[in-house]
Amino acid sequence: MKRIQNFINGRFVDGTGELFENRFPATGEVHSLVSAAGEQDVDAAVSAAKKALKGPWARLSVQERITLLRRVADGINARFDEFLRAEIMDTGKPASIASHIDIPRGAANFNVFADQIASVATEAFEMATPDGAGALNYAIRMPRGVIGVVCPWNLPLLLMTWKVAPALACGNTVVVKPSEETPATATLLGEVMNDAGIPEGVYNVVHGFGGGSTGEFLSSHPDVDAITFTGETTTGEAIMAAAARGVRPVSLELGGKNPGIVFDDADIDITIEGLGRSCFANTGQVCLGTERLYVQRGIFDQVAEKLAARARTYAFGDPFDQSTTMGPLISEEHRRKVLAYYEKAKAGGAEILAGGGVPSIQGYEGGSWVEPTVWTGLPEDSPVVRDEIFGPCTHITPFDDEEEAIQLANNSPYGLATSIWTTNLSRGHRVAGRIDAGITWVNCWFLRDLRTPFGGSKRSGIGREGGVHSLEFYTELRNVCVKL
Ligand SMILES: O=C(O)C(=O)/C=C/C=C/O
């Protein structure tokens, strides 16, 4: 049985924690065992990262770091099929998604931040002084130090390098705690880091669980200088509390209950194409996905019918088969959570327009499969409409006018992403400016310019990732004032 180890100070080592099972979500079969890191292993990883800050890594110029980051991107692409297989075995997601999104973006993130760090500016101010000679102020960017990276299971490689790439570009070192559901690609990246010539201790990986385990050991370690986390809001709160001790900054991209708003002048084909992805892609396991949909009354029936039809077009099956377009959920535990909401919807009297249950897939009976589902008819205070489900499901509610749509969309403790569908672009701009969300798409979804600020409002998080915004988190500005 394959064993997945921790990666500390450039070497693969067994942790002192338990060996836990890693399952292929499409069948439920155990395909590898993972060596969990104990507290002393996390301490060893943080010590290696801290020591590396004073080693060869610190003496590299920005240009030399850029060269290494590009080599890491090349290293991932050179082993594309290995990363693809590892990601699919951990997540069960179809190759049609992982080969077009997860692995390419997992590599691209290193080039994106190599470009960004090459052109980042700071600031300088000349000031007058009483003696008339004046003084010059200039700011310099310094790496924060050791960054704790706690990343999620839905886009494992993509969301981990979305943090590691800018952290390294800015001269930091990292200790990564992947989700216990998806340990493989972060571990494989250790081999690529060594081959690319990244000095030992710059990139470290420790496996295990959250509270009372590896995640907690890492986020409460006194030598971790900052923590970045993507995942559920409750875990984000715990990490933020841990970071408070020692006054460490956090970057939190958390949960959401993202609304979509469809006005009656929307282009139906464009809208259904976009919502067909935002509601169901990656089996609904995308933090930016749409789980609440508000449709203007005049076209409600048409949108409901077409979206339900789109839900029925998804093809289950072997995740390695390019014709498969929907995989299982990440685990049996997560499937129980999602199906509990499917039951709540039924019990609440929802009208089920598509799905609502579990598909039977020959040869994959042991997998964590659910049907893509469309509901209507529930009240806005239903848990199905309030809570983040993180499954391939959405609830549709009609509205009459713009004010009502905005009120419905904003009525949530979350504020991560929204999509607005209308051919009246002054309305698109106007409504976008009134939605309490970090990201709003108009007549599109998941179009990603990686220079833009990415992150959530309210309980969806703190801080922004992307472009210069990542550099703001992974560096500390210091001002120098020189008397002339
Ligand atoms: O596209 C990105 O950079 C990104 O962060 C995606 C996040 C999806 C979360 O589920």
Short mmCIF file of C-alpha atoms and ligand atoms in Angstrom, two decimals:
data_model
loop_
_atom_site.label_atom_id
_atom_site.label_comp_id
_atom_site.label_asym_id
_atom_site.label_seq_id
_atom_site.Cartn_x
_atom_site.Cartn_y
_atom_site.Cartn_z
CA MET A 1 0.00 0.00 0.00
CA LYS A 2 1.45 3.40 -1.02
CA ARG A 3 2.45 5.55 1.95
CA ILE A 4 2.27 9.35 1.82
CA GLN A 5 4.89 10.97 4.04
CA ASN A 6 5.57 14.41 5.46
CA PHE A 7 8.12 16.60 3.72
CA ILE A 8 10.38 18.37 6.22
CA ASN A 9 13.67 20.15 5.49
CA GLY A 10 13.88 18.66 2.00
CA ARG A 11 13.31 15.04 3.11
CA PHE A 12 10.32 12.70 3.17
CA VAL A 13 9.76 11.41 6.69
CA ASP A 14 7.18 9.43 8.64
CA GLY A 15 5.44 11.49 11.28
CA THR A 16 4.97 10.45 14.89
CA GLY A 17 1.19 10.69 14.44
CA GLU A 18 -1.16 7.95 13.30
CA LEU A 19 -1.26 6.30 9.88
CA PHE A 20 -4.64 7.20 8.39
CA GLU A 21 -6.47 5.92 5.34
CA ASN A 22 -6.77 7.88 2.09
CA ARG A 23 -9.75 6.83 -0.05
CA PHE A 24 -10.63 7.21 -3.74
CA PRO A 25 -14.04 8.97 -3.44
CA ALA A 26 -15.40 7.37 -6.63
CA THR A 27 -15.31 3.87 -5.11
CA GLY A 28 -14.59 4.43 -1.43
CA GLU A 29 -11.55 2.17 -1.68
CA VAL A 30 -8.42 2.91 0.35
CA HIS A 31 -5.59 3.66 -2.07
CA SER A 32 -2.88 4.92 0.27
CA LEU A 33 -1.98 5.42 3.89
CA VAL A 34 -0.92 8.83 5.20
CA SER A 35 1.61 9.41 7.96
CA ALA A 36 0.23 12.12 10.25
CA ALA A 37 2.64 14.62 11.74
CA GLY A 38 2.78 14.85 15.51
CA GLU A 39 3.42 18.08 17.40
CA GLN A 40 7.17 17.49 17.34
CA ASP A 41 7.09 16.98 13.56
CA VAL A 42 5.26 20.28 13.12
CA ASP A 43 7.90 21.86 15.36
CA ALA A 44 10.65 20.33 13.20
CA ALA A 45 9.00 21.70 10.05
CA VAL A 46 8.58 25.19 11.51
CA SER A 47 12.19 25.12 12.76
CA ALA A 48 13.40 24.07 9.29
CA ALA A 49 11.40 26.91 7.73
CA LYS A 50 12.74 29.39 10.27
CA LYS A 51 16.33 28.23 9.72
CA ALA A 52 15.91 28.46 5.93
CA LEU A 53 15.07 32.16 6.32
CA LYS A 54 18.70 32.71 7.31
CA GLY A 55 20.21 30.32 4.77
CA PRO A 56 20.90 30.45 1.01
CA TRP A 57 17.23 31.34 0.35
CA ALA A 58 17.70 34.70 2.07
CA ARG A 59 20.71 35.56 -0.07
CA LEU A 60 18.94 35.03 -3.40
CA SER A 61 18.09 38.11 -5.44
CA VAL A 62 14.48 38.64 -6.56
CA GLN A 63 15.55 37.59 -10.05
CA GLU A 64 17.07 34.35 -8.72
CA ARG A 65 13.85 33.58 -6.79
CA ILE A 66 11.85 34.25 -9.98
CA THR A 67 14.01 31.79 -11.88
CA LEU A 68 13.37 29.11 -9.24
CA LEU A 69 9.60 29.77 -9.21
CA ARG A 70 9.46 29.32 -12.97
CA ARG A 71 11.42 26.09 -12.62
CA VAL A 72 8.80 24.85 -10.14
CA ALA A 73 6.03 25.65 -12.63
CA ASP A 74 7.97 23.78 -15.33
CA GLY A 75 8.50 20.88 -12.91
CA ILE A 76 4.77 20.50 -12.30
CA ASN A 77 4.03 20.64 -16.02
CA ALA A 78 6.78 18.11 -16.74
CA ARG A 79 5.03 15.68 -14.35
CA PHE A 80 1.52 16.75 -15.36
CA ASP A 81 0.12 13.20 -15.59
CA GLU A 82 1.46 12.27 -12.15
CA PHE A 83 -0.13 15.35 -10.57
CA LEU A 84 -3.34 14.69 -12.51
CA ARG A 85 -3.58 11.08 -11.32
CA ALA A 86 -2.72 12.03 -7.72
CA GLU A 87 -5.38 14.77 -7.66
CA ILE A 88 -8.05 12.52 -9.15
CA MET A 89 -7.30 9.65 -6.76
CA ASP A 90 -7.59 12.05 -3.80
CA THR A 91 -10.70 13.92 -4.92
CA GLY A 92 -12.54 11.69 -7.42
CA LYS A 93 -12.97 14.78 -9.58
CA PRO A 94 -13.24 14.13 -13.32
CA ALA A 95 -10.10 14.40 -15.43
CA SER A 96 -12.12 16.84 -17.57
CA ILE A 97 -11.91 19.30 -14.67
CA ALA A 98 -8.53 18.47 -13.12
CA SER A 99 -6.71 18.53 -16.48
CA HIS A 100 -8.17 21.91 -17.46
CA ILE A 101 -8.31 23.72 -14.11
CA ASP A 102 -6.58 22.14 -11.13
CA ILE A 103 -3.20 21.12 -12.52
CA PRO A 104 -2.69 23.90 -15.10
CA ARG A 105 -3.56 26.59 -12.54
CA GLY A 106 -1.52 24.77 -9.89
CA ALA A 107 1.53 25.35 -12.09
CA ALA A 108 0.48 28.73 -13.49
CA ASN A 109 0.25 30.27 -10.03
CA PHE A 110 4.07 30.12 -9.78
CA ASN A 111 4.48 32.04 -13.05
CA VAL A 112 1.76 34.54 -12.11
CA PHE A 113 3.60 35.56 -8.94
CA ALA A 114 7.03 35.39 -10.57
CA ASP A 115 5.67 38.07 -12.93
CA GLN A 116 4.06 39.99 -10.07
CA ILE A 117 7.15 40.17 -7.84
CA ALA A 118 9.29 41.30 -10.80
CA SER A 119 7.29 44.50 -11.17
CA VAL A 120 6.07 45.33 -7.68
CA ALA A 121 6.74 48.93 -6.58
CA THR A 122 6.97 50.53 -3.18
CA GLU A 123 6.91 54.27 -2.44
CA ALA A 124 9.18 57.22 -1.61
CA PHE A 125 8.47 60.71 -0.22
CA GLU A 126 10.77 63.70 -0.12
CA MET A 127 10.05 65.94 2.88
CA ALA A 128 11.09 69.46 3.86
CA THR A 129 12.96 69.94 7.13
CA PRO A 130 13.54 73.10 9.26
CA ASP A 131 17.20 73.26 8.26
CA GLY A 132 16.17 73.29 4.60
CA ALA A 133 18.23 70.25 3.70
CA GLY A 134 15.19 67.99 3.57
CA ALA A 135 14.83 64.24 4.10
CA LEU A 136 13.98 61.26 1.92
CA ASN A 137 11.51 58.52 2.92
CA TYR A 138 11.36 55.22 1.09
CA ALA A 139 9.54 51.95 1.82
CA ILE A 140 11.05 48.51 1.46
CA ARG A 141 9.19 45.20 1.33
CA MET A 142 10.44 42.50 3.68
CA PRO A 143 9.24 38.87 3.82
CA ARG A 144 7.06 38.17 6.85
CA GLY A 145 8.96 34.98 7.68
CA VAL A 146 7.45 31.50 8.23
CA ILE A 147 3.96 31.23 6.70
CA GLY A 148 1.50 28.59 7.90
CA VAL A 149 -0.58 27.46 4.90
CA VAL A 150 -3.77 25.50 5.69
CA CYS A 151 -5.54 24.57 2.47
CA PRO A 152 -8.78 22.83 1.42
CA TRP A 153 -9.75 19.61 -0.36
CA ASN A 154 -11.86 21.03 -3.20
CA LEU A 155 -9.06 22.38 -5.41
CA PRO A 156 -6.07 20.98 -3.51
CA LEU A 157 -3.09 21.86 -5.73
CA LEU A 158 -4.59 25.08 -7.15
CA LEU A 159 -5.53 26.59 -3.79
CA MET A 160 -2.31 25.52 -2.12
CA THR A 161 0.01 27.05 -4.78
CA TRP A 162 -2.29 30.11 -4.87
CA LYS A 163 -0.74 30.75 -1.46
CA VAL A 164 2.68 29.09 -1.65
CA ALA A 165 3.69 30.81 -4.91
CA PRO A 166 3.31 34.41 -3.66
CA ALA A 167 4.70 33.47 -0.24
CA LEU A 168 7.91 32.15 -1.83
CA ALA A 169 8.01 34.96 -4.41
CA CYS A 170 8.22 37.39 -1.50
CA GLY A 171 11.08 35.47 0.15
CA ASN A 172 9.11 33.71 2.89
CA THR A 173 9.27 30.03 3.79
CA VAL A 174 6.18 27.85 4.24
CA VAL A 175 4.79 24.96 6.23
CA VAL A 176 1.78 23.53 4.38
CA LYS A 177 -0.98 21.51 6.04
CA PRO A 178 -3.06 20.00 3.25
CA SER A 179 -6.54 18.69 4.01
CA GLU A 180 -6.47 15.12 5.38
CA GLU A 181 -8.71 14.27 2.41
CA THR A 182 -6.15 15.36 -0.20
CA PRO A 183 -2.51 14.87 0.83
CA ALA A 184 -1.00 13.67 -2.44
CA THR A 185 -0.25 16.66 -4.69
CA ALA A 186 1.26 18.81 -1.92
CA THR A 187 3.58 15.91 -1.15
CA LEU A 188 4.49 15.34 -4.80
CA LEU A 189 5.32 19.05 -5.04
CA GLY A 190 8.10 18.39 -2.50
CA GLU A 191 9.92 16.32 -5.12
CA VAL A 192 9.49 19.13 -7.66
CA MET A 193 10.82 21.69 -5.16
CA ASN A 194 13.96 19.60 -4.57
CA ASP A 195 14.48 19.06 -8.31
CA ALA A 196 14.01 22.78 -9.00
CA GLY A 197 16.71 23.66 -6.49
CA ILE A 198 14.51 25.30 -3.86
CA PRO A 199 16.70 25.16 -0.74
CA GLU A 200 15.74 22.66 1.96
CA GLY A 201 13.37 23.99 4.60
CA VAL A 202 11.77 26.59 2.29
CA TYR A 203 8.80 24.31 1.46
CA ASN A 204 7.55 21.85 4.08
CA VAL A 205 4.41 19.65 4.23
CA VAL A 206 2.87 18.19 7.39
CA HIS A 207 -0.16 15.89 7.22
CA GLY A 208 -3.00 15.37 9.64
CA PHE A 209 -6.26 16.81 10.86
CA GLY A 210 -7.46 20.15 12.26
CA GLY A 211 -8.42 20.82 15.85
CA GLY A 212 -6.28 18.95 18.40
CA SER A 213 -4.03 17.85 15.54
CA THR A 214 -1.63 19.13 12.93
CA GLY A 215 -3.65 22.15 11.87
CA GLU A 216 -3.89 23.37 15.44
CA PHE A 217 -0.21 22.61 16.16
CA LEU A 218 0.74 24.70 13.13
CA SER A 219 -1.58 27.68 13.64
CA SER A 220 -0.65 27.97 17.32
CA HIS A 221 3.11 27.51 16.84
CA PRO A 222 4.88 30.64 18.16
CA ASP A 223 7.46 30.66 15.33
CA VAL A 224 4.81 30.86 12.59
CA ASP A 225 4.75 34.51 11.55
CA ALA A 226 1.49 34.57 9.54
CA ILE A 227 -1.27 32.13 8.62
CA THR A 228 -3.26 31.81 5.41
CA PHE A 229 -6.33 29.58 5.28
CA THR A 230 -9.02 28.67 2.77
CA GLY A 231 -11.92 26.61 4.03
CA GLU A 232 -14.96 26.64 6.32
CA THR A 233 -15.81 29.72 8.37
CA THR A 234 -15.82 27.89 11.73
CA THR A 235 -12.28 26.61 11.15
CA GLY A 236 -11.28 30.11 10.05
CA GLU A 237 -12.52 31.49 13.37
CA ALA A 238 -10.42 28.92 15.28
CA ILE A 239 -7.32 29.76 13.23
CA MET A 240 -7.88 33.47 13.76
CA ALA A 241 -8.12 32.90 17.52
CA ALA A 242 -4.86 30.92 17.48
CA ALA A 243 -3.16 33.63 15.42
CA ALA A 244 -4.16 36.27 17.95
CA ARG A 245 -1.65 34.78 20.40
CA GLY A 246 1.60 36.35 19.22
CA VAL A 247 -0.32 38.91 17.11
CA ARG A 248 0.10 37.07 13.78
CA PRO A 249 -1.72 38.32 10.64
CA VAL A 250 -4.22 36.03 8.92
CA SER A 251 -5.55 35.77 5.39
CA LEU A 252 -8.89 33.93 5.43
CA GLU A 253 -10.92 32.88 2.39
CA LEU A 254 -13.91 31.20 3.98
CA GLY A 255 -17.40 29.89 3.29
CA GLY A 256 -20.16 31.41 1.25
CA LYS A 257 -23.82 31.04 0.28
CA ASN A 258 -23.45 32.73 -3.06
CA PRO A 259 -26.52 34.19 -4.79
CA GLY A 260 -27.14 34.49 -8.49
CA ILE A 261 -29.55 37.15 -9.82
CA VAL A 262 -31.24 36.71 -13.21
CA PHE A 263 -33.18 39.65 -14.61
CA ASP A 264 -35.88 39.13 -17.23
CA ASP A 265 -33.75 40.73 -19.96
CA ALA A 266 -30.89 38.22 -19.49
CA ASP A 267 -29.52 36.28 -22.45
CA ILE A 268 -30.94 32.88 -21.56
CA ASP A 269 -28.31 30.74 -23.32
CA ILE A 270 -25.38 32.62 -21.77
CA THR A 271 -27.13 32.55 -18.40
CA ILE A 272 -27.87 28.83 -18.40
CA GLU A 273 -24.33 28.02 -19.58
CA GLY A 274 -22.88 30.07 -16.71
CA LEU A 275 -25.29 28.87 -14.02
CA GLY A 276 -24.96 25.29 -15.26
CA ARG A 277 -21.31 25.53 -14.13
CA SER A 278 -21.70 27.78 -11.10
CA CYS A 279 -24.35 25.50 -9.58
CA PHE A 280 -22.90 22.08 -10.40
CA ALA A 281 -19.20 22.22 -11.43
CA ASN A 282 -16.78 20.17 -9.31
CA THR A 283 -19.89 18.52 -7.81
CA GLY A 284 -20.79 21.88 -6.29
CA GLN A 285 -17.59 21.87 -4.24
CA VAL A 286 -16.45 25.33 -5.22
CA CYS A 287 -16.44 28.20 -2.70
CA LEU A 288 -17.62 30.51 -5.51
CA GLY A 289 -20.54 28.32 -6.57
CA THR A 290 -24.20 29.38 -6.68
CA GLU A 291 -26.49 27.75 -4.09
CA ARG A 292 -29.20 30.47 -4.11
CA LEU A 293 -30.73 31.76 -7.33
CA TYR A 294 -33.11 34.71 -7.64
CA VAL A 295 -34.93 34.92 -10.98
CA GLN A 296 -37.23 37.74 -12.12
CA ARG A 297 -40.80 36.43 -12.26
CA GLY A 298 -41.28 36.90 -16.01
CA ILE A 299 -38.70 34.30 -16.94
CA PHE A 300 -38.74 32.21 -13.76
CA ASP A 301 -40.34 29.12 -15.33
CA GLN A 302 -38.04 29.23 -18.36
CA VAL A 303 -34.85 29.51 -16.28
CA ALA A 304 -36.02 26.88 -13.79
CA GLU A 305 -36.86 24.42 -16.53
CA LYS A 306 -33.62 25.00 -18.48
CA LEU A 307 -31.40 24.81 -15.38
CA ALA A 308 -33.10 21.59 -14.29
CA ALA A 309 -32.51 20.20 -17.78
CA ARG A 310 -28.83 21.24 -17.57
CA ALA A 311 -28.50 19.44 -14.23
CA ARG A 312 -29.67 16.25 -15.92
CA THR A 313 -26.96 16.46 -18.60
CA TYR A 314 -24.10 15.76 -16.19
CA ALA A 315 -22.48 12.36 -16.79
CA PHE A 316 -21.31 10.30 -13.79
CA GLY A 317 -18.74 7.56 -14.10
CA ASP A 318 -15.04 6.81 -14.15
CA PRO A 319 -13.29 10.07 -13.15
CA PHE A 320 -10.39 9.15 -15.44
CA ASP A 321 -12.71 9.00 -18.45
CA GLN A 322 -12.75 12.39 -20.21
CA SER A 323 -16.46 11.95 -20.98
CA THR A 324 -17.30 11.99 -17.26
CA THR A 325 -18.46 15.46 -16.26
CA MET A 326 -19.48 14.93 -12.64
CA GLY A 327 -17.54 13.09 -9.96
CA PRO A 328 -18.48 12.12 -6.42
CA LEU A 329 -18.34 14.34 -3.37
CA ILE A 330 -15.05 14.27 -1.47
CA SER A 331 -16.10 11.74 1.17
CA GLU A 332 -18.88 9.67 2.70
CA GLU A 333 -18.96 12.13 5.63
CA HIS A 334 -19.51 15.08 3.31
CA ARG A 335 -22.12 13.13 1.37
CA ARG A 336 -24.04 12.52 4.60
CA LYS A 337 -24.01 16.29 5.20
CA VAL A 338 -25.22 17.11 1.68
CA LEU A 339 -27.91 14.37 1.72
CA ALA A 340 -29.12 15.68 5.08
CA TYR A 341 -29.92 18.94 3.29
CA TYR A 342 -31.56 17.00 0.46
CA GLU A 343 -33.80 15.46 3.15
CA LYS A 344 -34.42 18.86 4.80
CA ALA A 345 -35.54 20.23 1.44
CA LYS A 346 -37.99 17.34 0.99
CA ALA A 347 -39.24 17.67 4.56
CA GLY A 348 -39.62 21.42 4.03
CA GLY A 349 -41.93 20.79 1.12
CA ALA A 350 -39.55 21.87 -1.64
CA GLU A 351 -40.53 21.24 -5.21
CA ILE A 352 -37.70 19.15 -6.69
CA LEU A 353 -37.11 20.24 -10.29
CA ALA A 354 -34.09 17.95 -10.80
CA GLY A 355 -32.16 15.35 -8.83
CA GLY A 356 -32.66 15.17 -5.08
CA GLY A 357 -31.13 11.77 -4.52
CA VAL A 358 -28.27 9.38 -5.22
CA PRO A 359 -27.46 8.03 -8.70
CA SER A 360 -26.71 4.34 -9.17
CA ILE A 361 -23.46 3.92 -11.09
CA GLN A 362 -22.42 0.41 -12.01
CA GLY A 363 -18.97 -0.42 -10.73
CA TYR A 364 -18.85 2.64 -8.48
CA GLU A 365 -21.47 1.68 -5.91
CA GLY A 366 -19.09 2.47 -3.03
CA GLY A 367 -18.51 6.08 -4.10
CA SER A 368 -19.87 9.26 -2.50
CA TRP A 369 -22.19 10.19 -5.36
CA VAL A 370 -25.17 12.55 -5.29
CA GLU A 371 -27.44 13.88 -8.02
CA PRO A 372 -27.18 17.49 -9.14
CA THR A 373 -30.31 19.04 -7.70
CA VAL A 374 -32.59 22.05 -8.28
CA TRP A 375 -35.25 23.04 -5.76
CA THR A 376 -37.88 25.77 -5.50
CA GLY A 377 -40.67 26.62 -3.10
CA LEU A 378 -38.77 26.87 0.18
CA PRO A 379 -38.90 29.97 2.40
CA GLU A 380 -35.82 32.21 2.59
CA ASP A 381 -35.28 31.18 6.24
CA SER A 382 -34.99 27.49 5.36
CA PRO A 383 -31.57 26.01 6.33
CA VAL A 384 -31.35 24.84 2.70
CA VAL A 385 -31.38 28.49 1.60
CA ARG A 386 -29.28 29.85 4.50
CA ASP A 387 -26.48 27.34 5.12
CA GLU A 388 -23.50 26.54 2.91
CA ILE A 389 -24.16 23.00 1.65
CA PHE A 390 -21.14 22.69 -0.67
CA GLY A 391 -22.90 20.27 -3.01
CA PRO A 392 -24.27 20.31 -6.58
CA CYS A 393 -27.53 21.95 -5.58
CA THR A 394 -29.32 25.26 -5.83
CA HIS A 395 -32.62 26.75 -4.72
CA ILE A 396 -34.52 29.12 -7.03
CA THR A 397 -36.74 31.94 -5.79
CA PRO A 398 -38.70 34.42 -7.97
CA PHE A 399 -38.46 38.20 -7.44
CA ASP A 400 -40.31 41.15 -8.94
CA ASP A 401 -37.99 44.15 -8.95
CA GLU A 402 -34.36 45.21 -8.61
CA GLU A 403 -34.66 46.40 -5.00
CA GLU A 404 -36.14 43.06 -3.94
CA ALA A 405 -33.37 41.15 -5.74
CA ILE A 406 -30.65 43.15 -3.98
CA GLN A 407 -32.32 42.69 -0.60
CA LEU A 408 -32.65 38.92 -1.13
CA ALA A 409 -29.05 38.57 -2.32
CA ASN A 410 -27.61 40.57 0.58
CA ASN A 411 -29.68 38.80 3.22
CA SER A 412 -26.88 36.42 4.30
CA PRO A 413 -24.06 36.37 6.88
CA TYR A 414 -21.75 35.51 3.99
CA GLY A 415 -20.44 37.74 1.19
CA LEU A 416 -18.04 35.89 -1.09
CA ALA A 417 -19.31 35.81 -4.69
CA THR A 418 -22.35 36.77 -6.80
CA SER A 419 -23.32 36.51 -10.43
CA ILE A 420 -25.71 38.95 -12.13
CA TRP A 421 -27.31 38.16 -15.49
CA THR A 422 -28.81 41.05 -17.50
CA THR A 423 -28.34 42.61 -20.92
CA ASN A 424 -29.07 46.03 -19.39
CA LEU A 425 -25.48 46.89 -18.51
CA SER A 426 -26.23 50.06 -16.57
CA ARG A 427 -28.33 47.80 -14.33
CA GLY A 428 -25.49 45.28 -14.22
CA HIS A 429 -23.05 47.92 -12.99
CA ARG A 430 -25.62 49.49 -10.64
CA VAL A 431 -26.62 46.23 -8.95
CA ALA A 432 -23.03 44.95 -8.77
CA GLY A 433 -22.11 48.03 -6.75
CA ARG A 434 -24.79 47.23 -4.17
CA ILE A 435 -24.09 43.57 -3.55
CA ASP A 436 -22.20 42.83 -0.30
CA ALA A 437 -19.72 40.38 -1.79
CA GLY A 438 -16.00 40.39 -2.49
CA ILE A 439 -16.45 39.17 -6.06
CA THR A 440 -19.29 39.92 -8.49
CA TRP A 441 -19.47 38.53 -12.02
CA VAL A 442 -21.83 40.11 -14.60
CA ASN A 443 -22.92 37.80 -17.45
CA CYS A 444 -20.14 35.36 -16.59
CA TRP A 445 -18.85 33.10 -13.80
CA PHE A 446 -15.36 32.04 -12.69
CA LEU A 447 -13.65 34.27 -15.24
CA ARG A 448 -10.43 34.75 -13.33
CA ASP A 449 -7.90 37.56 -13.86
CA LEU A 450 -5.31 36.58 -11.26
CA ARG A 451 -4.27 40.21 -10.70
CA THR A 452 -7.67 41.13 -9.23
CA PRO A 453 -8.51 41.24 -5.51
CA PHE A 454 -10.00 37.85 -4.53
CA GLY A 455 -11.71 37.28 -1.20
CA GLY A 456 -14.86 37.58 0.85
CA SER A 457 -16.79 40.07 2.97
CA LYS A 458 -18.62 39.46 6.25
CA ARG A 459 -18.22 35.82 7.40
CA SER A 460 -16.64 34.88 4.07
CA GLY A 461 -13.24 36.03 5.15
CA ILE A 462 -10.56 38.62 5.72
CA GLY A 463 -8.04 39.94 3.23
CA ARG A 464 -7.59 39.67 -0.50
CA GLU A 465 -5.46 37.30 -2.60
CA GLY A 466 -4.37 37.88 -6.18
CA GLY A 467 -1.85 40.15 -7.85
CA VAL A 468 -0.35 42.83 -5.65
CA HIS A 469 -2.91 42.01 -2.92
CA SER A 470 -1.12 38.72 -2.21
CA LEU A 471 2.17 40.57 -1.97
CA GLU A 472 0.64 42.92 0.60
CA PHE A 473 -0.06 39.92 2.82
CA TYR A 474 3.22 38.08 2.25
CA THR A 475 5.44 41.13 2.83
CA GLU A 476 5.76 43.77 5.50
CA LEU A 477 6.43 47.35 4.40
CA ARG A 478 9.13 49.19 6.34
CA ASN A 479 9.80 52.92 6.00
CA VAL A 480 13.32 54.37 6.02
CA CYS A 481 13.75 58.11 6.54
CA VAL A 482 17.15 59.54 5.57
CA LYS A 483 18.20 63.10 6.61
CA LEU A 484 19.78 64.74 3.56
O1 LIG B 1 -9.44 30.79 -9.03
C1 LIG B 1 -8.84 31.01 -7.98
O2 LIG B 1 -7.75 31.60 -7.91
C2 LIG B 1 -9.41 30.57 -6.73
O3 LIG B 1 -8.90 30.96 -5.71
C3 LIG B 1 -10.53 29.67 -6.74
C4 LIG B 1 -11.14 29.39 -5.56
C5 LIG B 1 -12.15 28.42 -5.49
C6 LIG B 1 -12.59 28.05 -4.27
O4 LIG B 1 -13.40 27.04 -4.07
#
